[in-house]
mmCIF file of C-alpha atoms in Angstrom:
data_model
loop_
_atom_site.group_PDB
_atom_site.id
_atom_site.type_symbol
_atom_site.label_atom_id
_atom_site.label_comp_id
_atom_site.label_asym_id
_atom_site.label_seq_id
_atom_site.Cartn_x
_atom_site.Cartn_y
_atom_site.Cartn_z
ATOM 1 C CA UNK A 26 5.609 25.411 1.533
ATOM 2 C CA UNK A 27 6.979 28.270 -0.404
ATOM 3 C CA UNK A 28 3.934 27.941 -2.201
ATOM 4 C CA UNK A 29 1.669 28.859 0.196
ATOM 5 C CA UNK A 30 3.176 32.367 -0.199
ATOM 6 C CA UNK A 31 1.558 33.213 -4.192
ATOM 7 C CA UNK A 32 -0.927 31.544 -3.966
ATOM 8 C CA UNK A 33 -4.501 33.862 -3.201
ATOM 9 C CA UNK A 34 -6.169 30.089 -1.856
ATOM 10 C CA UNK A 35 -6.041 29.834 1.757
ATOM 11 C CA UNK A 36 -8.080 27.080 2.123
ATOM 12 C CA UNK A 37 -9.420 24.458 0.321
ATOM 13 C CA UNK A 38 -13.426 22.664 0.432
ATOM 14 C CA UNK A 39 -13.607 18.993 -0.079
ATOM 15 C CA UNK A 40 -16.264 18.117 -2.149
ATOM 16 C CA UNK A 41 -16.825 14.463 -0.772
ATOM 17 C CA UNK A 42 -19.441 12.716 -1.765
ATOM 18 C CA UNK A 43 -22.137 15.475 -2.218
ATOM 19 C CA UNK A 44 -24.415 13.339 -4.301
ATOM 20 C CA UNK A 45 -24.928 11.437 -1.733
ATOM 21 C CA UNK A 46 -25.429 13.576 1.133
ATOM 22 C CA UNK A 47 -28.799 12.057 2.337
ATOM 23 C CA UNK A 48 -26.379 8.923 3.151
ATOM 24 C CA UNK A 49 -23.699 10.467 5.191
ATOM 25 C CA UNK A 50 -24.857 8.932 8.361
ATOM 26 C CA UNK A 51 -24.559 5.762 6.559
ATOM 27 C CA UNK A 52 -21.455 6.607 5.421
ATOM 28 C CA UNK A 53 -20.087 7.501 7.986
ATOM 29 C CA UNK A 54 -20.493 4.439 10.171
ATOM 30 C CA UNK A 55 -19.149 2.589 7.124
ATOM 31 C CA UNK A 56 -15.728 4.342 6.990
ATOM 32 C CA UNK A 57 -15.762 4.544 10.825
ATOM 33 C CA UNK A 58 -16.217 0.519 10.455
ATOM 34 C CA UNK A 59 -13.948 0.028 8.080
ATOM 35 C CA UNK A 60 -10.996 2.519 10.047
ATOM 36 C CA UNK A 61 -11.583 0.638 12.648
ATOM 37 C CA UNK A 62 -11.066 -2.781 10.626
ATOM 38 C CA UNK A 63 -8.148 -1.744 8.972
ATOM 39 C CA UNK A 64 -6.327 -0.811 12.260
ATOM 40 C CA UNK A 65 -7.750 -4.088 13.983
ATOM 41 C CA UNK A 66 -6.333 -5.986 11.214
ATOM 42 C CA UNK A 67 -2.716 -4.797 10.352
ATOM 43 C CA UNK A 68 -2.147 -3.615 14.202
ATOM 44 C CA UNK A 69 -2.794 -7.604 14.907
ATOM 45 C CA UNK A 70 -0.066 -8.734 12.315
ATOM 46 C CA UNK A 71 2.303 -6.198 14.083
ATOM 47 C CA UNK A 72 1.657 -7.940 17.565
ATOM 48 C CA UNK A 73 1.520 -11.431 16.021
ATOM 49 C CA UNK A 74 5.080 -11.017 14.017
ATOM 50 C CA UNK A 75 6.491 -9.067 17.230
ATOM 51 C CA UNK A 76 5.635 -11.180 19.683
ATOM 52 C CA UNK A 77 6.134 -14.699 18.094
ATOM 53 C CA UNK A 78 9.687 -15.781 17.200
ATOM 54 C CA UNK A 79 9.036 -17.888 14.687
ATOM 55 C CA UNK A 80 7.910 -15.329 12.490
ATOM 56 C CA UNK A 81 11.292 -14.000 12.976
ATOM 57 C CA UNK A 82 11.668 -14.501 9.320
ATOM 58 C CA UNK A 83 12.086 -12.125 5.971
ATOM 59 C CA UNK A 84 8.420 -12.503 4.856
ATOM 60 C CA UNK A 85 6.970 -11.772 7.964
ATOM 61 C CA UNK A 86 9.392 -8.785 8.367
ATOM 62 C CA UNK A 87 8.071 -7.439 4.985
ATOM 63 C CA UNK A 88 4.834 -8.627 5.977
ATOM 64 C CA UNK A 89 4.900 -6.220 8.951
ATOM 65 C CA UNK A 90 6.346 -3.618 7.577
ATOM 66 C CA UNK A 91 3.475 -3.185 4.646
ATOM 67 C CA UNK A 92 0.855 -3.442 7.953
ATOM 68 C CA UNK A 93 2.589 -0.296 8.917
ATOM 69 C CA UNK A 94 2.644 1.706 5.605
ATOM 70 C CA UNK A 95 -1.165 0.372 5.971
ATOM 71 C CA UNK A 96 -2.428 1.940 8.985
ATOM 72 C CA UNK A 97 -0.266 5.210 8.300
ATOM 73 C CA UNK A 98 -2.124 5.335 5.042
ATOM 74 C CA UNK A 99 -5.388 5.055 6.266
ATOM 75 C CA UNK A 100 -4.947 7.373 8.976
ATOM 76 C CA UNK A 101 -3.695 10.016 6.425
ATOM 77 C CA UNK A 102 -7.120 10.067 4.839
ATOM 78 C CA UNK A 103 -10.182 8.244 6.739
ATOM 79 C CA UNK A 104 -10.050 10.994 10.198
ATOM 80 C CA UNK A 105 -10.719 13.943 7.801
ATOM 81 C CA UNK A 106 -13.625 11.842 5.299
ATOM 82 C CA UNK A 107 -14.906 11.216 8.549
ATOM 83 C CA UNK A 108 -14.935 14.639 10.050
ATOM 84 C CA UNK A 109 -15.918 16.309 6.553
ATOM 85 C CA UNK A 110 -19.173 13.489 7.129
ATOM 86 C CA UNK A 111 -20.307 13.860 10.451
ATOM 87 C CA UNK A 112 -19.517 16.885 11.131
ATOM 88 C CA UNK A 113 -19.608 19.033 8.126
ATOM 89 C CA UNK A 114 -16.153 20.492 8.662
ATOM 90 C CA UNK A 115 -15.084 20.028 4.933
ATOM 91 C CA UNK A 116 -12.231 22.748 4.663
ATOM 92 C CA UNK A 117 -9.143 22.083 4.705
ATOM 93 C CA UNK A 118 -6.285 24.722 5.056
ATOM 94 C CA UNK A 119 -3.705 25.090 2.536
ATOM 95 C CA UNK A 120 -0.614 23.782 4.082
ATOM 96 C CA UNK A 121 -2.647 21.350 5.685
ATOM 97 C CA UNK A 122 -3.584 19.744 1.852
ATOM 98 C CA UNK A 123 0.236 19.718 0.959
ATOM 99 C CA UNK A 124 1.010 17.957 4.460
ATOM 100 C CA UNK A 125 -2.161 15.663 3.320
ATOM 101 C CA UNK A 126 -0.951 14.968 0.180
ATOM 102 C CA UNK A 127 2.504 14.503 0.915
ATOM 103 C CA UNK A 128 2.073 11.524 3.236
ATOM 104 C CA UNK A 129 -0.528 10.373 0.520
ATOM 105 C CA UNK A 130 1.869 10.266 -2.189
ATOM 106 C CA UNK A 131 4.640 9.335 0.062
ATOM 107 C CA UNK A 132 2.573 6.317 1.203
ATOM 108 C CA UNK A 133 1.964 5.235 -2.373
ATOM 109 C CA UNK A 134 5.480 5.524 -4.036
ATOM 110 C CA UNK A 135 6.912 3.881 -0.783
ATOM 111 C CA UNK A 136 4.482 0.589 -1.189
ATOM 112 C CA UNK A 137 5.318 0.423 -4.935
ATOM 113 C CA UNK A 138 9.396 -0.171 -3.507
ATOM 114 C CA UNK A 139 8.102 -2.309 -1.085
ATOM 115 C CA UNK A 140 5.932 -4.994 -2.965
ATOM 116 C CA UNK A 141 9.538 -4.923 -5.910
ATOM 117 C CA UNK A 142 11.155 -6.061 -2.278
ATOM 118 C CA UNK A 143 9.024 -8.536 -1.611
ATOM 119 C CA UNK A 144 8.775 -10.071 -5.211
ATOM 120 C CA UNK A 145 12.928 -10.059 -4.926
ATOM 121 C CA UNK A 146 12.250 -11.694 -1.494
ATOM 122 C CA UNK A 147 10.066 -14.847 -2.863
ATOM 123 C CA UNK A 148 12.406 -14.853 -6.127
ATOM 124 C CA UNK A 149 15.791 -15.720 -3.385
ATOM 125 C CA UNK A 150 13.144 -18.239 -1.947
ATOM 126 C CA UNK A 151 12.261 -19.864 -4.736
ATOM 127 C CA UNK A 152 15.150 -19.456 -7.115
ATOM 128 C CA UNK A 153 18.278 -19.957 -4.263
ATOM 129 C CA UNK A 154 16.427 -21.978 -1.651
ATOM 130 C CA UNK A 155 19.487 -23.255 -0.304
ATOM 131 C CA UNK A 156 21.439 -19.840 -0.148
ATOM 132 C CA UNK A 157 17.975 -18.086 0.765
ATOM 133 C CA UNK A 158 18.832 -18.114 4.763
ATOM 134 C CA UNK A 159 22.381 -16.232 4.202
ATOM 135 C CA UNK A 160 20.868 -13.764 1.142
ATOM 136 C CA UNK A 161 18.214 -12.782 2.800
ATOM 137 C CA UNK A 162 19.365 -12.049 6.397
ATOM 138 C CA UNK A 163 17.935 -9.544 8.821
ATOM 139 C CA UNK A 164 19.959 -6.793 7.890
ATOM 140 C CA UNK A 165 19.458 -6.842 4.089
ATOM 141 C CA UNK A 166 15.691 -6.820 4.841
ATOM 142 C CA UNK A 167 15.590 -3.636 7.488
ATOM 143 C CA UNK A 168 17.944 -2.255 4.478
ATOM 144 C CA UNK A 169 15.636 -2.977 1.555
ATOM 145 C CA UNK A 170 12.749 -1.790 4.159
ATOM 146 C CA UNK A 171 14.509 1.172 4.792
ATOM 147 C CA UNK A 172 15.644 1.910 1.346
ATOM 148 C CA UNK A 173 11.626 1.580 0.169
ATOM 149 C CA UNK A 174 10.809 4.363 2.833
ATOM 150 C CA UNK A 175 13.152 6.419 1.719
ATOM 151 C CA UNK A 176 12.652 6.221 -1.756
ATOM 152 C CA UNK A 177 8.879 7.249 -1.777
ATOM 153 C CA UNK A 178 9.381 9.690 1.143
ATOM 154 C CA UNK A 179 11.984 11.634 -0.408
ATOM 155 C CA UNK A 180 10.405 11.843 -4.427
ATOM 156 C CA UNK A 181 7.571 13.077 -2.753
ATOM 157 C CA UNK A 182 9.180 16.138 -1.229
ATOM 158 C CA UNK A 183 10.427 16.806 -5.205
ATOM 159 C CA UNK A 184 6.716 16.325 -6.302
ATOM 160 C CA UNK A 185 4.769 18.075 -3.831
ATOM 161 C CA UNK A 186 7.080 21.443 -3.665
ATOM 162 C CA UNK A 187 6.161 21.623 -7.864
ATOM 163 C CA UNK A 188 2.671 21.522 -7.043
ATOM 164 C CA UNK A 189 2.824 23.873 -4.227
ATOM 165 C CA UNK A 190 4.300 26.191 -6.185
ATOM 166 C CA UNK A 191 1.714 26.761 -8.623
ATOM 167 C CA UNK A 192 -1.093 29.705 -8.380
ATOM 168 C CA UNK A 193 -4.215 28.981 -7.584
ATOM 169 C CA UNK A 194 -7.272 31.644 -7.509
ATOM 170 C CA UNK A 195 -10.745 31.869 -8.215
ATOM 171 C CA UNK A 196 -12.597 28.665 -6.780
ATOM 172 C CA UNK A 197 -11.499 26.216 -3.929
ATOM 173 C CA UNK A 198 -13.712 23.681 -4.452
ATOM 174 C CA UNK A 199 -11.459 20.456 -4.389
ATOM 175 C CA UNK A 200 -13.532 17.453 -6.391
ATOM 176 C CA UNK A 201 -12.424 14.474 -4.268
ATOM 177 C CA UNK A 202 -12.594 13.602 -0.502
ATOM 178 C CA UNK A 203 -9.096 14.034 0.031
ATOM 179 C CA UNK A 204 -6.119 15.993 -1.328
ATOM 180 C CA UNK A 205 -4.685 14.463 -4.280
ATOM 181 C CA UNK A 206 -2.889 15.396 -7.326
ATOM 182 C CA UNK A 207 -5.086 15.519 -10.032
ATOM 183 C CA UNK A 208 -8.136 17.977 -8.257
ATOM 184 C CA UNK A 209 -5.291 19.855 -6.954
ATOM 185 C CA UNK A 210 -3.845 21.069 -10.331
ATOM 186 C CA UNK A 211 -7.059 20.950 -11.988
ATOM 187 C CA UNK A 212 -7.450 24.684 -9.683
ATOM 188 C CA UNK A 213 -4.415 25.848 -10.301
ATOM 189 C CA UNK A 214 -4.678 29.501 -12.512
ATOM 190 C CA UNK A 215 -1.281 29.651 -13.837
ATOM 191 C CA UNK A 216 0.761 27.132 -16.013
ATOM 192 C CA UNK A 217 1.182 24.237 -14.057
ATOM 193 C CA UNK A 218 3.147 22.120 -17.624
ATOM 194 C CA UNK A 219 6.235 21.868 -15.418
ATOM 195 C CA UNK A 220 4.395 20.027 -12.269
ATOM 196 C CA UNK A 221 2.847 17.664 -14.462
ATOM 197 C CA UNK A 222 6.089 16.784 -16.220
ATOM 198 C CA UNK A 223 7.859 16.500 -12.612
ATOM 199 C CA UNK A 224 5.087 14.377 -11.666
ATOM 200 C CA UNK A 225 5.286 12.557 -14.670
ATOM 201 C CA UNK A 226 8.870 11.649 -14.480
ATOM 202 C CA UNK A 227 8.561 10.952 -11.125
ATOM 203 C CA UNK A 228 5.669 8.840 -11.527
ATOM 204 C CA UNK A 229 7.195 6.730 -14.179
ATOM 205 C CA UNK A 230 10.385 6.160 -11.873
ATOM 206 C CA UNK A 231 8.824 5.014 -9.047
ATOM 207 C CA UNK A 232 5.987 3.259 -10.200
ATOM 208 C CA UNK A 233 7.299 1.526 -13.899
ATOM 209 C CA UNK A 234 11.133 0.495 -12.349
ATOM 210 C CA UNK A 235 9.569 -1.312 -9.235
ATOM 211 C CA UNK A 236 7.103 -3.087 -11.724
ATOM 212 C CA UNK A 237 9.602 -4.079 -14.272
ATOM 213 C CA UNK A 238 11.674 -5.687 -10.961
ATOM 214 C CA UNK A 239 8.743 -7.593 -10.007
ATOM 215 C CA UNK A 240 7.845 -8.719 -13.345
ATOM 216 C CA UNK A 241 11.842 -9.669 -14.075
ATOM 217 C CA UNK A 242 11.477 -11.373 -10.629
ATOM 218 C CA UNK A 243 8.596 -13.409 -11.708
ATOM 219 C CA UNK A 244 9.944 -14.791 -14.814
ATOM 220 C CA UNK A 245 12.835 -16.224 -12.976
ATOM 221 C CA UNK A 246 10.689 -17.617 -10.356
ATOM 222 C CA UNK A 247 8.021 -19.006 -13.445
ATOM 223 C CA UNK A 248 10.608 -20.475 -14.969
ATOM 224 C CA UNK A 249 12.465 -21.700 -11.930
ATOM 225 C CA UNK A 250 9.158 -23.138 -10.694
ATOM 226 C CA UNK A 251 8.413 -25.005 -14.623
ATOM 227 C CA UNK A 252 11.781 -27.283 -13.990
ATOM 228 C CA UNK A 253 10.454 -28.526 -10.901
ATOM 229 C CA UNK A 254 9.627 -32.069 -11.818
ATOM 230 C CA UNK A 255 6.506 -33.325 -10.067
ATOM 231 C CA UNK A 256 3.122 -30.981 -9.958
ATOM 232 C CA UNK A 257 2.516 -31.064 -6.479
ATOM 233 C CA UNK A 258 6.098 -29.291 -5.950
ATOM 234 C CA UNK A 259 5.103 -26.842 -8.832
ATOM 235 C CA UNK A 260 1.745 -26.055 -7.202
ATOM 236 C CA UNK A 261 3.400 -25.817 -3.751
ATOM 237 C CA UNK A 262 6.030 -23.435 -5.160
ATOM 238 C CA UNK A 263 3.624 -20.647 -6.980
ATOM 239 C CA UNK A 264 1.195 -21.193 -3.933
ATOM 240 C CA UNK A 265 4.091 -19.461 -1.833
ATOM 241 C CA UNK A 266 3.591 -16.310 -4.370
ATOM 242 C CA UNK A 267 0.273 -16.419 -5.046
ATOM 243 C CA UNK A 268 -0.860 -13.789 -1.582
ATOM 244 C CA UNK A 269 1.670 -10.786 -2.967
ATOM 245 C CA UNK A 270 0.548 -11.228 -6.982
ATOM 246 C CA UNK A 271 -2.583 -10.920 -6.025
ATOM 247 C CA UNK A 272 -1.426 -7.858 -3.711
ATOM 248 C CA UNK A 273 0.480 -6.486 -6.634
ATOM 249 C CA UNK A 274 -1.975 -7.335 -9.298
ATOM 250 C CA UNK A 275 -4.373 -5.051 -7.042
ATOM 251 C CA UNK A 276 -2.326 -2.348 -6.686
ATOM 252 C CA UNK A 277 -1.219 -1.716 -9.872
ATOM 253 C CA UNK A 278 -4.707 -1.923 -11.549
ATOM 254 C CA UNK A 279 -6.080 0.696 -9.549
ATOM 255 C CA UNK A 280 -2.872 2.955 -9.885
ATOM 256 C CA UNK A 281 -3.458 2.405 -13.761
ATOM 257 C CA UNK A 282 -6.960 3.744 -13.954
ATOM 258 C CA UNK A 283 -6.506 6.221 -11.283
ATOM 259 C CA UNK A 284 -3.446 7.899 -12.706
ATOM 260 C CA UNK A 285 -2.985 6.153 -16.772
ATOM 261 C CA UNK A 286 -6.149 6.172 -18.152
ATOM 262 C CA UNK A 287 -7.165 8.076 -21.170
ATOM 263 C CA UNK A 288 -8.548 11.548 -20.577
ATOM 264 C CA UNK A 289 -11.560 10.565 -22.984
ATOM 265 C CA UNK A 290 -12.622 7.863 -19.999
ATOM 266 C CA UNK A 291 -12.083 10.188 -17.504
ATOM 267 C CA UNK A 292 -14.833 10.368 -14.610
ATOM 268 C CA UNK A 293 -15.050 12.275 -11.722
ATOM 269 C CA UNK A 294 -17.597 9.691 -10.278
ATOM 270 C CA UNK A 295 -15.806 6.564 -11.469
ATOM 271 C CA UNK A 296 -12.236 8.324 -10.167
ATOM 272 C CA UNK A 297 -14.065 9.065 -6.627
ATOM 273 C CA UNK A 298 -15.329 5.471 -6.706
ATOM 274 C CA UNK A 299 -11.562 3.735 -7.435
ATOM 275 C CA UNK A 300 -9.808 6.194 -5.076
ATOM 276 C CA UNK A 301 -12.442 4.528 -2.031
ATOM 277 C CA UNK A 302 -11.685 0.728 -3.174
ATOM 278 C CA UNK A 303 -7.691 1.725 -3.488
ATOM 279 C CA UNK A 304 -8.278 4.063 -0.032
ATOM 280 C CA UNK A 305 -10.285 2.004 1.836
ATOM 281 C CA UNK A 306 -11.063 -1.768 0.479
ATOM 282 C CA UNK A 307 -7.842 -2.721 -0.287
ATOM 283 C CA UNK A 308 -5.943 -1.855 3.253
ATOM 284 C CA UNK A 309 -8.613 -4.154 4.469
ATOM 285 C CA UNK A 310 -8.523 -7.000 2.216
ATOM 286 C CA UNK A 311 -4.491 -7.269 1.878
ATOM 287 C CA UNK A 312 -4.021 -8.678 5.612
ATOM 288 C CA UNK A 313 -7.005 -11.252 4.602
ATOM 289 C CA UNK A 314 -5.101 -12.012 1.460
ATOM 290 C CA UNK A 315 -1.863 -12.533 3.172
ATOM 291 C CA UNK A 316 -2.961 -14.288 6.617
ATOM 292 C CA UNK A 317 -6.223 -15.815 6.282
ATOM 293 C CA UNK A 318 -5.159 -19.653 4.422
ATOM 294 C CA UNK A 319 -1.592 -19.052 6.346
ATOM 295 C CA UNK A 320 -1.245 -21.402 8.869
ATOM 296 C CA UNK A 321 1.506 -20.400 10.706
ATOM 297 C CA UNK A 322 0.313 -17.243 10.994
ATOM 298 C CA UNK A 323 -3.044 -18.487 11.964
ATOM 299 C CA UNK A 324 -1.200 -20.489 14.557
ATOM 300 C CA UNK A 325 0.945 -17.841 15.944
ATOM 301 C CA UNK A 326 -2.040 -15.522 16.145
ATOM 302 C CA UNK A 327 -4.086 -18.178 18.657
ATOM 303 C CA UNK A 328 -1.070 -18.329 20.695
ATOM 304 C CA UNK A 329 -0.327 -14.400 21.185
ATOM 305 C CA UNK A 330 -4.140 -14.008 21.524
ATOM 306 C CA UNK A 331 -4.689 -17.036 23.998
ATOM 307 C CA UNK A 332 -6.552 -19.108 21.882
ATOM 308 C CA UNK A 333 -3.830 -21.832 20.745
ATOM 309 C CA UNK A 334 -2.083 -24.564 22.447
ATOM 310 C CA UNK A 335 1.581 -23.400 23.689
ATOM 311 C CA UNK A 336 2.668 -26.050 21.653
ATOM 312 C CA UNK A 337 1.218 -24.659 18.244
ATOM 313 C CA UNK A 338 4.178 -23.216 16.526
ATOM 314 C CA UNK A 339 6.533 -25.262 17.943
ATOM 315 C CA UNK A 340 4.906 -27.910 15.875
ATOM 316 C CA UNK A 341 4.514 -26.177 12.531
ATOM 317 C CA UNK A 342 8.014 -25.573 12.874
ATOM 318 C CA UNK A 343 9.382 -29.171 13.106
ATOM 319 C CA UNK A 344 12.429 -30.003 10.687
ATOM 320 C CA UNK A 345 9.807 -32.189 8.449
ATOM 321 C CA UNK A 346 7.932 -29.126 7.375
ATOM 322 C CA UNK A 347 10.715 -26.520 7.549
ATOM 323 C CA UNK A 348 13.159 -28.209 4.900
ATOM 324 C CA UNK A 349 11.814 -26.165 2.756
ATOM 325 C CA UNK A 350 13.105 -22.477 3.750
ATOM 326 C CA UNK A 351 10.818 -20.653 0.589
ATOM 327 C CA UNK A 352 7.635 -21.829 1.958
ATOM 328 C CA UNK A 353 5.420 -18.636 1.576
ATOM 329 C CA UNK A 354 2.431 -16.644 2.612
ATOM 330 C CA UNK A 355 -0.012 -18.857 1.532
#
């Protein structure tokens, strides 16, 4: 990073968790767990949507592709916490925090395109049912897929050269267990007023326009699902959205107080604490959200594992239950 060349900081110390450093043993067998989890979890949604053709559909192809933005996100941040708490190795070099927070922020703005994809995905289902099978064909979806990659990959590379750029001197001390944007600038010795407003602008792009699409795409589907004419169609209908508004409702909350709160409630404890449930909890609770009242994918993940009749999906997928082509997650 050109960067890297003014700035008198070659290295930067993660603070972690030093409050708590009687626990890191503790801790870290709970992040090791949870790593662990996490890969268990989404790596098994991969096989089961790989392996089993009738998951050969949109949802699951979304489905699969936030599993993978999941484990790359985890991995980006849980192997150094770890190393920083068992072994004590806290620093981090300078390029190696860009590279860090790069992927980071990459990660973020990418799954912010991706959940606006989805929501467009269960508005066709819900809205078009009858046109949802020629809308939403395999193509469009490695397309919107590909177009949410490359939309948070390639606004990173425009935030994280501004931030590289700035000066930094005096202390290296980095108040957070991983490289993010807010403890980064907060070291920075020189004016850093035009990072902030490219990471404002930024910011506001990729996090407000994919949240006024989902929201857009919800009304339609609210009021497509409020002309449906008997309840238990109604219930059925929001039941197939329910998994990603939760997912979304999630998201968004934490990115709000990580990253919109008022300085006046700022906390360095509070911001450490949000960063582990966004970092951590959520990446394991979103496959449980999506999969665990899902009985298809329930179904389909007996049969790759061995633990389901052959004849398992074969019989979810009868023409009596598949008339309906927006049936969802849930």
């Amino acid at each position: 990073m050109r960067g890297q060349n003014v700035t008198t900081v070659g290295t930067f110390v993660l603070a972690g968790f030093p409050a708590a450093a009687r626990l890191r043993p503790v801790l870290f067998l709970l992040f090791l767990l949870a790593y662990l989890l996490v890969l268990a979890e989404n790596l098994a949604i991969l096989l089961t949507v790989r392996r089993s053709a009738a998951l050969h559909r949109p949802m699951y192809y979304f489905l699969g592709a936030l599993s993978s933005l999941e484990i790359w996100y985890v991995s980006d941040i849980l192997p150094k916490m770890l190393d920083g708490l068992l072994l004590q190795r806290r620093r981090i070099s300078f390029a190696g925090c860009m590279t860090q927070l790069y992927f980071f922020s990459s990660l973020v703005c990418t799954e912010c395109v991706l959940l606006a994809s989805m929501a467009y995905d269960r508005h066709v289902a819900i809205c078009h049912p009858l046109r949802y099978h020629v809308i939403m064909t395999t193509g469009r979806c490695v397309r919107l897929v590909a177009f949410s990659f490359a939309c948070g990959f390639s606004i990173s590379v425009v935030k994280v050269y501004f931030i590289s750029s700035a000066t930094f001197c005096g202390s290296n001390v980095l108040n957070h267990f991983f490289c993010d944007i807010s403890p980064i600038l907060k070291l920075a010795c020189t004016d850093f007023s035009t990072a902030e407003l490219v990471d404002f602008v930024l910011a506001f792009i990729i996090l407000v326009l994919p949240l006024v699409a989902t929201v857009l795409s919800y009304g339609h589907i609210t009021l497509a699902v409020l002309r449906i004419p008997s309840a238990t169609g109604r219930w059925r209908a929001f039941s197939t959205c329910a998994s990603h508004l939760t997912v979304v409702t999630i998201f968004y909350m934490a990115m709000i107080f990580m990253y919109v709160r008022p300085q006046a409630i700022d906390s360095r404890s509070s911001n450490k604490l949000i960063s582990v449930l966004y970092t951590v909890l959520t990446p394991i609770i979103n496959p449980l959200i999506y999969c665990l009242r899902n009985k298809e994918f329930k179904a389909a993940l007996k049969k790759v594992l061995g633990f389901g009749p052959s004849t398992a999906i074969e019989t979810l997928n009868r023409p009596s239950v598949r008339r309906i082509p927006c049936v969802g997650l849930l």
